[in-house]
């Protein structure tokens, strides 16, 4: 991979990256306004956590939007790719900050608990443990998608295989939603946050379904053009 190609992405993509960076800073600032006496780690945990969830949802809206308003939907849309990259960046910052905030170096206890016999571990099945393990699977998908989000892998994996792997984004959205809702319950988050999260999820699901039916109808028309 040519490293200079990473910088040579055109001013439009630079502009998108700058806007997404500003959105991330605004997210952290809003977290600061929400809890003015909390520290930077708190702002990064909540600010970047919510920005990541919103960007994952937004990346899933770009495809159906184009499908509903325009005819073609190419394998790779730069905007979708750049939003996905920032979902990856903010998601990773959230994970590092959340681990720094909640553990004193013993990361294992976020996900596992020691067996009664003292040898080995079991999965931590408390609500926080379930939420952390779901978050962990989401993070693995997020990092894989982040690594694949460049021209090198787009060419190497060919369009179809690349697109297949990008579909893990749907699973990622579901896992991020469950992780967020579980922590909202645990943290007694205000009903505004919870309602906003559910409305967002229902809207996303509805638009995805509409996109799915439109693309199925169009494909059926192409197969039998006389109908
Ligand atoms: C190993 C992976 C992860 C771990 C260990 C983790 C850990 C945490 C923790 C500990 C909290 C609550 C902080 C507190 O109440 O003190 C939290 C909240 C949150 N996480 Fe994660 N997280 C992970 C992955 C993710 C991912 C991938 C996303 C989004 C894409 C995400 C989004 C959120 C959001 C939005 C909240 C705030 C929920 C609320 O309002 O209480 N997390 N996470």
Tab-separated table of C-alpha atoms and ligand atoms in Angstrom:
chain	number	residue	atom	x	y	z
A	1	UNK	CA	0.000	0.000	0.000
A	2	UNK	CA	1.356	3.436	-0.963
A	3	UNK	CA	1.227	5.633	2.198
A	4	UNK	CA	1.075	8.868	0.146
A	5	UNK	CA	-2.195	7.562	-1.418
A	6	UNK	CA	-3.755	7.882	2.066
A	7	UNK	CA	-3.114	11.655	2.006
A	8	UNK	CA	-4.019	12.075	-1.654
A	9	UNK	CA	-7.785	11.698	-1.205
A	10	UNK	CA	-9.050	14.943	-2.708
A	11	UNK	CA	-10.360	18.058	-0.993
A	12	UNK	CA	-13.953	16.786	-0.794
A	13	UNK	CA	-12.951	13.822	1.367
A	14	UNK	CA	-10.667	16.066	3.452
A	15	UNK	CA	-13.667	18.334	4.027
A	16	UNK	CA	-15.788	15.316	5.107
A	17	UNK	CA	-13.028	14.196	7.509
A	18	UNK	CA	-12.766	17.720	8.959
A	19	UNK	CA	-16.557	17.890	9.509
A	20	UNK	CA	-16.526	14.469	11.188
A	21	UNK	CA	-13.621	15.548	13.423
A	22	UNK	CA	-15.576	18.673	14.440
A	23	UNK	CA	-18.693	16.515	15.169
A	24	UNK	CA	-16.525	14.327	17.440
A	25	UNK	CA	-15.258	17.376	19.348
A	26	UNK	CA	-18.843	18.709	19.648
A	27	UNK	CA	-19.968	15.287	20.991
A	28	UNK	CA	-17.275	15.403	23.699
A	29	UNK	CA	-18.142	19.028	24.521
A	30	UNK	CA	-21.832	18.103	24.922
A	31	UNK	CA	-20.767	15.279	27.275
A	32	UNK	CA	-18.836	17.928	29.234
A	33	UNK	CA	-21.922	20.179	29.400
A	34	UNK	CA	-24.007	17.182	30.572
A	35	UNK	CA	-21.607	16.528	33.477
A	36	UNK	CA	-19.515	19.729	33.963
A	37	UNK	CA	-17.621	18.394	36.997
A	38	UNK	CA	-16.531	15.148	35.348
A	39	UNK	CA	-13.046	14.726	33.888
A	40	UNK	CA	-11.789	14.390	30.298
A	41	UNK	CA	-11.944	10.564	30.403
A	42	UNK	CA	-15.683	10.823	31.146
A	43	UNK	CA	-16.189	13.271	28.235
A	44	UNK	CA	-14.311	10.937	25.877
A	45	UNK	CA	-16.209	7.837	27.106
A	46	UNK	CA	-19.688	9.291	26.660
A	47	UNK	CA	-19.000	11.813	23.877
A	48	UNK	CA	-17.181	9.352	21.622
A	49	UNK	CA	-19.538	6.461	22.605
A	50	UNK	CA	-22.616	8.365	21.408
A	51	UNK	CA	-20.856	9.849	18.353
A	52	UNK	CA	-19.809	6.281	17.342
A	53	UNK	CA	-23.394	4.980	17.681
A	54	UNK	CA	-24.787	7.904	15.655
A	55	UNK	CA	-22.147	7.511	12.924
A	56	UNK	CA	-22.777	3.746	12.629
A	57	UNK	CA	-26.501	4.500	12.202
A	58	UNK	CA	-25.749	7.297	9.720
A	59	UNK	CA	-23.485	5.039	7.637
A	60	UNK	CA	-26.421	2.617	7.361
A	61	UNK	CA	-28.736	5.404	6.178
A	62	UNK	CA	-26.580	6.523	3.240
A	63	UNK	CA	-27.245	3.375	1.136
A	64	UNK	CA	-31.087	3.403	1.458
A	65	UNK	CA	-31.166	7.204	0.982
A	66	UNK	CA	-29.381	6.917	-2.366
A	67	UNK	CA	-31.535	3.949	-3.314
A	68	UNK	CA	-34.778	5.811	-2.515
A	69	UNK	CA	-33.791	9.077	-4.239
A	70	UNK	CA	-31.451	7.964	-6.971
A	71	UNK	CA	-31.259	4.879	-9.120
A	72	UNK	CA	-27.796	3.390	-8.627
A	73	UNK	CA	-26.002	2.354	-5.460
A	74	UNK	CA	-22.310	1.632	-6.106
A	75	UNK	CA	-20.279	-0.808	-3.965
A	76	UNK	CA	-18.231	1.958	-2.387
A	77	UNK	CA	-19.566	5.412	-1.554
A	78	UNK	CA	-16.818	7.679	-0.201
A	79	UNK	CA	-19.140	9.403	2.281
A	80	UNK	CA	-20.237	6.022	3.714
A	81	UNK	CA	-16.620	4.919	3.920
A	82	UNK	CA	-15.466	8.108	5.681
A	83	UNK	CA	-18.371	8.027	8.154
A	84	UNK	CA	-17.457	4.379	8.862
A	85	UNK	CA	-13.817	5.372	9.449
A	86	UNK	CA	-14.889	7.969	12.049
A	87	UNK	CA	-17.297	5.504	13.665
A	88	UNK	CA	-14.222	3.261	14.043
A	89	UNK	CA	-12.004	6.042	15.417
A	90	UNK	CA	-14.579	7.336	17.934
A	91	UNK	CA	-15.599	3.763	18.922
A	92	UNK	CA	-11.953	2.911	19.704
A	93	UNK	CA	-11.453	6.137	21.703
A	94	UNK	CA	-14.630	5.262	23.668
A	95	UNK	CA	-13.374	1.747	24.457
A	96	UNK	CA	-9.955	2.973	25.658
A	97	UNK	CA	-11.532	5.772	27.754
A	98	UNK	CA	-14.251	3.449	29.187
A	99	UNK	CA	-11.621	0.891	30.195
A	100	UNK	CA	-9.449	3.626	31.749
A	101	UNK	CA	-12.488	4.996	33.631
A	102	UNK	CA	-13.875	1.726	34.998
A	103	UNK	CA	-10.861	-0.510	35.664
A	104	UNK	CA	-7.691	-0.131	37.657
A	105	UNK	CA	-5.649	-2.004	35.081
A	106	UNK	CA	-7.498	-5.317	35.403
A	107	UNK	CA	-9.290	-5.356	32.059
A	108	UNK	CA	-10.141	-9.079	32.290
A	109	UNK	CA	-12.748	-8.460	35.035
A	110	UNK	CA	-14.806	-6.344	32.628
A	111	UNK	CA	-15.547	-9.489	30.637
A	112	UNK	CA	-14.792	-12.547	32.809
A	113	UNK	CA	-15.051	-13.635	36.439
A	114	UNK	CA	-12.709	-16.083	38.168
A	115	UNK	CA	-14.098	-19.603	38.717
A	116	UNK	CA	-14.993	-20.563	42.304
A	117	UNK	CA	-12.195	-23.172	42.271
A	118	UNK	CA	-9.725	-20.378	41.616
A	119	UNK	CA	-8.455	-21.747	38.289
A	120	UNK	CA	-9.691	-20.227	35.015
A	121	UNK	CA	-12.537	-17.849	34.207
A	122	UNK	CA	-16.232	-17.842	33.302
A	123	UNK	CA	-17.988	-15.263	31.156
A	124	UNK	CA	-19.208	-12.361	33.307
A	125	UNK	CA	-23.000	-12.549	33.075
A	126	UNK	CA	-23.977	-9.552	35.214
A	127	UNK	CA	-25.795	-6.819	33.189
A	128	UNK	CA	-22.516	-4.835	32.971
A	129	UNK	CA	-20.615	-8.015	32.001
A	130	UNK	CA	-23.116	-8.865	29.236
A	131	UNK	CA	-22.966	-5.257	28.004
A	132	UNK	CA	-19.137	-5.273	28.022
A	133	UNK	CA	-18.950	-8.584	26.142
A	134	UNK	CA	-21.441	-7.355	23.548
A	135	UNK	CA	-19.352	-4.153	23.310
A	136	UNK	CA	-16.238	-6.296	22.814
A	137	UNK	CA	-17.749	-8.189	19.849
A	138	UNK	CA	-18.940	-4.843	18.436
A	139	UNK	CA	-15.417	-3.441	18.804
A	140	UNK	CA	-13.869	-6.424	16.958
A	141	UNK	CA	-16.276	-5.852	14.021
A	142	UNK	CA	-15.629	-2.089	14.188
A	143	UNK	CA	-11.843	-2.560	14.001
A	144	UNK	CA	-12.098	-5.096	11.137
A	145	UNK	CA	-14.311	-2.686	9.156
A	146	UNK	CA	-11.941	0.194	9.937
A	147	UNK	CA	-8.951	-1.797	8.636
A	148	UNK	CA	-10.847	-2.747	5.451
A	149	UNK	CA	-12.022	0.825	4.741
A	150	UNK	CA	-9.392	1.744	2.147
A	151	UNK	CA	-8.680	1.358	-1.577
A	152	UNK	CA	-6.045	-1.322	-0.948
A	153	UNK	CA	-8.562	-3.786	0.546
A	154	UNK	CA	-11.344	-2.657	-1.821
A	155	UNK	CA	-9.163	-3.724	-4.769
A	156	UNK	CA	-7.653	-6.776	-3.035
A	157	UNK	CA	-10.987	-8.238	-1.883
A	158	UNK	CA	-12.791	-7.287	-5.131
A	159	UNK	CA	-16.132	-5.453	-4.965
A	160	UNK	CA	-18.406	-8.331	-3.962
A	161	UNK	CA	-16.302	-9.791	-1.129
A	162	UNK	CA	-15.612	-6.296	0.234
A	163	UNK	CA	-19.325	-5.503	0.199
A	164	UNK	CA	-20.112	-8.828	1.932
A	165	UNK	CA	-17.728	-7.943	4.785
A	166	UNK	CA	-19.157	-4.413	4.999
A	167	UNK	CA	-22.578	-5.988	5.699
A	168	UNK	CA	-21.286	-6.861	9.194
A	169	UNK	CA	-22.120	-3.204	9.829
A	170	UNK	CA	-25.757	-4.296	10.397
A	171	UNK	CA	-24.693	-6.719	13.154
A	172	UNK	CA	-22.463	-3.999	14.572
A	173	UNK	CA	-25.422	-1.573	14.770
A	174	UNK	CA	-27.552	-4.139	16.648
A	175	UNK	CA	-24.730	-4.926	19.123
A	176	UNK	CA	-23.931	-1.226	19.683
A	177	UNK	CA	-27.645	-0.570	20.312
A	178	UNK	CA	-27.956	-3.387	22.921
A	179	UNK	CA	-24.703	-2.314	24.626
A	180	UNK	CA	-25.894	1.315	24.808
A	181	UNK	CA	-29.395	0.479	26.074
A	182	UNK	CA	-28.014	-1.879	28.753
A	183	UNK	CA	-25.663	0.833	30.034
A	184	UNK	CA	-28.431	3.434	29.889
A	185	UNK	CA	-30.451	1.204	32.269
A	186	UNK	CA	-27.445	0.593	34.519
A	187	UNK	CA	-26.589	4.297	34.653
A	188	UNK	CA	-30.230	5.362	35.166
A	189	UNK	CA	-29.844	7.600	32.132
A	190	UNK	CA	-32.651	10.187	31.770
A	191	UNK	CA	-35.691	9.155	29.710
A	192	UNK	CA	-34.779	11.724	27.008
A	193	UNK	CA	-31.628	9.744	26.155
A	194	UNK	CA	-33.449	6.410	26.202
A	195	UNK	CA	-36.384	7.682	24.090
A	196	UNK	CA	-33.991	9.316	21.617
A	197	UNK	CA	-32.059	6.019	21.261
A	198	UNK	CA	-35.251	3.984	20.622
A	199	UNK	CA	-36.675	6.525	18.132
A	200	UNK	CA	-33.346	6.531	16.301
A	201	UNK	CA	-33.282	2.707	16.169
A	202	UNK	CA	-36.895	2.442	14.931
A	203	UNK	CA	-36.320	5.144	12.256
A	204	UNK	CA	-33.156	3.361	11.090
A	205	UNK	CA	-34.936	0.010	10.895
A	206	UNK	CA	-37.867	1.514	8.949
A	207	UNK	CA	-35.592	3.249	6.410
A	208	UNK	CA	-33.524	0.072	5.995
A	209	UNK	CA	-36.718	-1.940	5.354
A	210	UNK	CA	-37.950	0.651	2.832
A	211	UNK	CA	-34.561	0.483	1.044
A	212	UNK	CA	-34.689	-3.315	1.043
A	213	UNK	CA	-38.170	-3.422	-0.544
A	214	UNK	CA	-37.293	-0.766	-3.148
A	215	UNK	CA	-34.163	-2.634	-4.220
A	216	UNK	CA	-36.089	-5.965	-4.342
A	217	UNK	CA	-38.853	-4.427	-6.490
A	218	UNK	CA	-36.280	-2.857	-8.843
A	219	UNK	CA	-34.400	-6.148	-9.207
A	220	UNK	CA	-37.680	-7.963	-9.968
A	221	UNK	CA	-38.496	-5.329	-12.640
A	222	UNK	CA	-35.078	-5.776	-14.264
A	223	UNK	CA	-35.584	-9.579	-14.362
A	224	UNK	CA	-39.064	-9.288	-15.984
A	225	UNK	CA	-39.138	-5.888	-17.771
A	226	UNK	CA	-42.596	-6.490	-19.333
A	227	UNK	CA	-44.377	-6.324	-15.949
B	1	LIG	C1	-14.769	-3.663	24.632
B	1	LIG	C2	-15.695	-2.823	24.206
B	1	LIG	C3	-16.442	-1.856	25.092
B	1	LIG	C4	-16.374	-1.644	26.427
B	1	LIG	C5	-15.509	-2.363	27.454
B	1	LIG	C6	-17.301	-0.585	26.759
B	1	LIG	C7	-17.519	-0.111	28.020
B	1	LIG	C8	-18.462	0.807	28.362
B	1	LIG	C9	-18.715	1.255	29.701
B	1	LIG	C10	-17.937	0.770	30.946
B	1	LIG	C11	-19.713	2.163	29.646
B	1	LIG	C12	-20.363	2.899	30.834
B	1	LIG	C13	-19.448	3.865	31.468
B	1	LIG	C14	-19.988	4.208	32.840
B	1	LIG	O1	-21.189	4.169	33.059
B	1	LIG	O2	-19.183	4.503	33.716
B	1	LIG	C15	-20.125	2.285	28.268
B	1	LIG	C16	-21.116	3.105	27.826
B	1	LIG	C17	-21.404	3.308	26.506
B	1	LIG	N1	-20.866	2.643	25.418
B	1	LIG	FE1	-19.397	1.258	25.494
B	1	LIG	N2	-17.909	-0.158	25.612
B	1	LIG	C18	-17.438	-0.903	24.560
B	1	LIG	C19	-17.780	-0.774	23.232
B	1	LIG	C20	-18.652	0.162	22.734
B	1	LIG	C21	-18.915	0.398	21.339
B	1	LIG	C22	-18.244	-0.344	20.177
B	1	LIG	C23	-19.835	1.420	21.263
B	1	LIG	C24	-20.437	2.103	20.070
B	1	LIG	C25	-20.227	1.810	18.865
B	1	LIG	C26	-20.168	1.812	22.613
B	1	LIG	C27	-21.072	2.803	22.962
B	1	LIG	C28	-21.386	3.174	24.256
B	1	LIG	C29	-22.326	4.213	24.607
B	1	LIG	C30	-23.151	5.063	23.620
B	1	LIG	C31	-22.338	4.293	26.002
B	1	LIG	C32	-23.162	5.256	26.890
B	1	LIG	C33	-24.412	4.562	27.425
B	1	LIG	C34	-25.017	5.406	28.554
B	1	LIG	O3	-25.623	6.428	28.262
B	1	LIG	O4	-24.878	5.023	29.704
B	1	LIG	N3	-19.427	1.032	23.479
B	1	LIG	N4	-19.342	1.453	27.511
